[in-house]
């Protein structure tokens, strides 16, 4: 049986401006949603500090 809970990461580049964005989609059980939000928010905050954003 395949686990339906996973996340996808996609790098998107705008054709006109060449801006690059990172798109993350997380598929998670409803009862783990709050924990996953906390994990992602902390991870994004850390990334912003590391890259100086």
Short mmCIF file of N, CA and C in Angstrom, two decimals:
data_model
loop_
_atom_site.label_atom_id
_atom_site.label_comp_id
_atom_site.label_asym_id
_atom_site.label_seq_id
_atom_site.Cartn_x
_atom_site.Cartn_y
_atom_site.Cartn_z
N UNK A 1 0.84 -1.19 0.00
CA UNK A 1 0.00 0.00 0.00
C UNK A 1 0.89 1.25 0.00
N UNK A 2 0.60 2.18 -0.88
CA UNK A 2 1.38 3.41 -0.99
C UNK A 2 0.95 4.42 0.07
N UNK A 3 1.93 5.09 0.66
CA UNK A 3 1.64 6.12 1.66
C UNK A 3 1.18 7.39 0.93
N UNK A 4 -0.06 7.85 1.16
CA UNK A 4 -0.56 9.04 0.46
C UNK A 4 -0.08 10.36 1.08
N UNK A 5 0.77 10.31 2.10
CA UNK A 5 1.22 11.52 2.77
C UNK A 5 2.68 11.79 2.41
N UNK A 6 2.91 12.86 1.71
CA UNK A 6 4.24 13.20 1.21
C UNK A 6 4.28 14.69 0.91
N UNK A 7 5.44 15.19 0.48
CA UNK A 7 5.49 16.57 0.03
C UNK A 7 6.22 16.65 -1.30
N UNK A 8 5.86 17.68 -2.07
CA UNK A 8 6.46 17.93 -3.37
C UNK A 8 7.21 19.26 -3.31
N UNK A 9 8.35 19.30 -3.96
CA UNK A 9 9.11 20.54 -4.08
C UNK A 9 9.30 20.81 -5.57
N UNK A 10 8.96 22.03 -5.98
CA UNK A 10 9.08 22.41 -7.39
C UNK A 10 9.77 23.77 -7.47
N UNK A 11 10.73 23.86 -8.38
CA UNK A 11 11.39 25.14 -8.65
C UNK A 11 10.72 25.73 -9.88
N UNK A 12 10.22 26.95 -9.74
CA UNK A 12 9.47 27.60 -10.81
C UNK A 12 10.23 28.86 -11.24
N UNK A 13 10.45 29.00 -12.54
CA UNK A 13 11.12 30.19 -13.07
C UNK A 13 10.15 30.92 -13.98
N UNK A 14 9.97 32.21 -13.69
CA UNK A 14 9.09 33.05 -14.50
C UNK A 14 9.76 33.31 -15.86
N UNK A 15 9.03 33.06 -16.92
CA UNK A 15 9.59 33.21 -18.27
C UNK A 15 9.92 34.65 -18.63
N UNK A 16 9.16 35.60 -18.10
CA UNK A 16 9.39 37.01 -18.44
C UNK A 16 10.47 37.66 -17.60
N UNK A 17 10.47 37.41 -16.30
CA UNK A 17 11.38 38.11 -15.40
C UNK A 17 12.58 37.28 -14.97
N UNK A 18 12.54 35.97 -15.23
CA UNK A 18 13.57 35.02 -14.77
C UNK A 18 13.61 34.89 -13.25
N UNK A 19 12.60 35.45 -12.54
CA UNK A 19 12.52 35.24 -11.09
C UNK A 19 12.32 33.75 -10.83
N UNK A 20 12.90 33.29 -9.72
CA UNK A 20 12.80 31.88 -9.36
C UNK A 20 12.07 31.77 -8.02
N UNK A 21 11.14 30.82 -7.95
CA UNK A 21 10.40 30.58 -6.71
C UNK A 21 10.46 29.10 -6.38
N UNK A 22 10.40 28.80 -5.10
CA UNK A 22 10.34 27.43 -4.62
C UNK A 22 8.92 27.17 -4.14
N UNK A 23 8.28 26.19 -4.74
CA UNK A 23 6.91 25.83 -4.36
C UNK A 23 6.95 24.51 -3.61
N UNK A 24 6.38 24.50 -2.40
CA UNK A 24 6.33 23.28 -1.59
C UNK A 24 4.88 22.97 -1.28
N UNK A 25 4.47 21.76 -1.60
CA UNK A 25 3.12 21.29 -1.28
C UNK A 25 3.25 20.07 -0.39
N UNK A 26 2.65 20.13 0.79
CA UNK A 26 2.74 19.06 1.77
C UNK A 26 1.39 18.38 1.91
N UNK A 27 1.35 17.10 1.66
CA UNK A 27 0.14 16.29 1.82
C UNK A 27 0.30 15.53 3.13
N UNK A 28 -0.56 15.85 4.11
CA UNK A 28 -0.40 15.32 5.45
C UNK A 28 -1.76 14.93 6.03
N UNK A 29 -1.74 14.03 6.98
CA UNK A 29 -2.98 13.66 7.69
C UNK A 29 -3.52 14.88 8.42
N UNK A 30 -4.83 15.00 8.46
CA UNK A 30 -5.48 16.15 9.10
C UNK A 30 -5.04 16.31 10.55
N UNK A 31 -4.85 15.21 11.28
CA UNK A 31 -4.48 15.31 12.69
C UNK A 31 -3.02 15.73 12.89
N UNK A 32 -2.21 15.76 11.84
CA UNK A 32 -0.82 16.22 11.93
C UNK A 32 -0.63 17.61 11.34
N UNK A 33 -1.70 18.24 10.92
CA UNK A 33 -1.62 19.51 10.20
C UNK A 33 -0.94 20.61 11.02
N UNK A 34 -1.32 20.79 12.26
CA UNK A 34 -0.73 21.86 13.08
C UNK A 34 0.77 21.64 13.29
N UNK A 35 1.17 20.39 13.52
CA UNK A 35 2.59 20.09 13.69
C UNK A 35 3.37 20.39 12.42
N UNK A 36 2.82 20.02 11.27
CA UNK A 36 3.51 20.26 10.00
C UNK A 36 3.62 21.75 9.70
N UNK A 37 2.58 22.52 10.03
CA UNK A 37 2.64 23.97 9.83
C UNK A 37 3.78 24.56 10.66
N UNK A 38 3.91 24.12 11.88
CA UNK A 38 4.96 24.60 12.76
C UNK A 38 6.34 24.25 12.19
N UNK A 39 6.49 23.02 11.72
CA UNK A 39 7.76 22.59 11.14
C UNK A 39 8.11 23.44 9.92
N UNK A 40 7.14 23.63 9.01
CA UNK A 40 7.42 24.42 7.80
C UNK A 40 7.69 25.88 8.13
N UNK A 41 6.92 26.45 9.04
CA UNK A 41 7.14 27.86 9.42
C UNK A 41 8.54 28.05 10.02
N UNK A 42 8.97 27.13 10.86
CA UNK A 42 10.31 27.20 11.44
C UNK A 42 11.38 27.03 10.36
N UNK A 43 11.16 26.11 9.45
CA UNK A 43 12.12 25.86 8.37
C UNK A 43 12.25 27.07 7.45
N UNK A 44 11.14 27.68 7.10
CA UNK A 44 11.17 28.87 6.24
C UNK A 44 11.85 30.02 6.96
N UNK A 45 11.55 30.19 8.23
CA UNK A 45 12.21 31.23 9.03
C UNK A 45 13.71 31.03 9.07
N UNK A 46 14.15 29.80 9.24
CA UNK A 46 15.59 29.50 9.25
C UNK A 46 16.20 29.81 7.89
N UNK A 47 15.55 29.39 6.82
CA UNK A 47 16.04 29.66 5.47
C UNK A 47 16.18 31.16 5.22
N UNK A 48 15.19 31.93 5.64
CA UNK A 48 15.25 33.38 5.46
C UNK A 48 16.43 34.00 6.21
N UNK A 49 16.70 33.51 7.42
CA UNK A 49 17.84 34.02 8.17
C UNK A 49 19.17 33.65 7.50
N UNK A 50 19.25 32.45 6.98
CA UNK A 50 20.50 31.98 6.36
C UNK A 50 20.80 32.76 5.08
N UNK A 51 19.77 33.03 4.27
CA UNK A 51 20.02 33.73 3.00
C UNK A 51 19.92 35.25 3.14
N UNK A 52 19.57 35.73 4.33
CA UNK A 52 19.51 37.16 4.57
C UNK A 52 18.29 37.83 3.96
N UNK A 53 17.19 37.10 3.88
CA UNK A 53 15.97 37.67 3.30
C UNK A 53 15.14 38.35 4.36
#
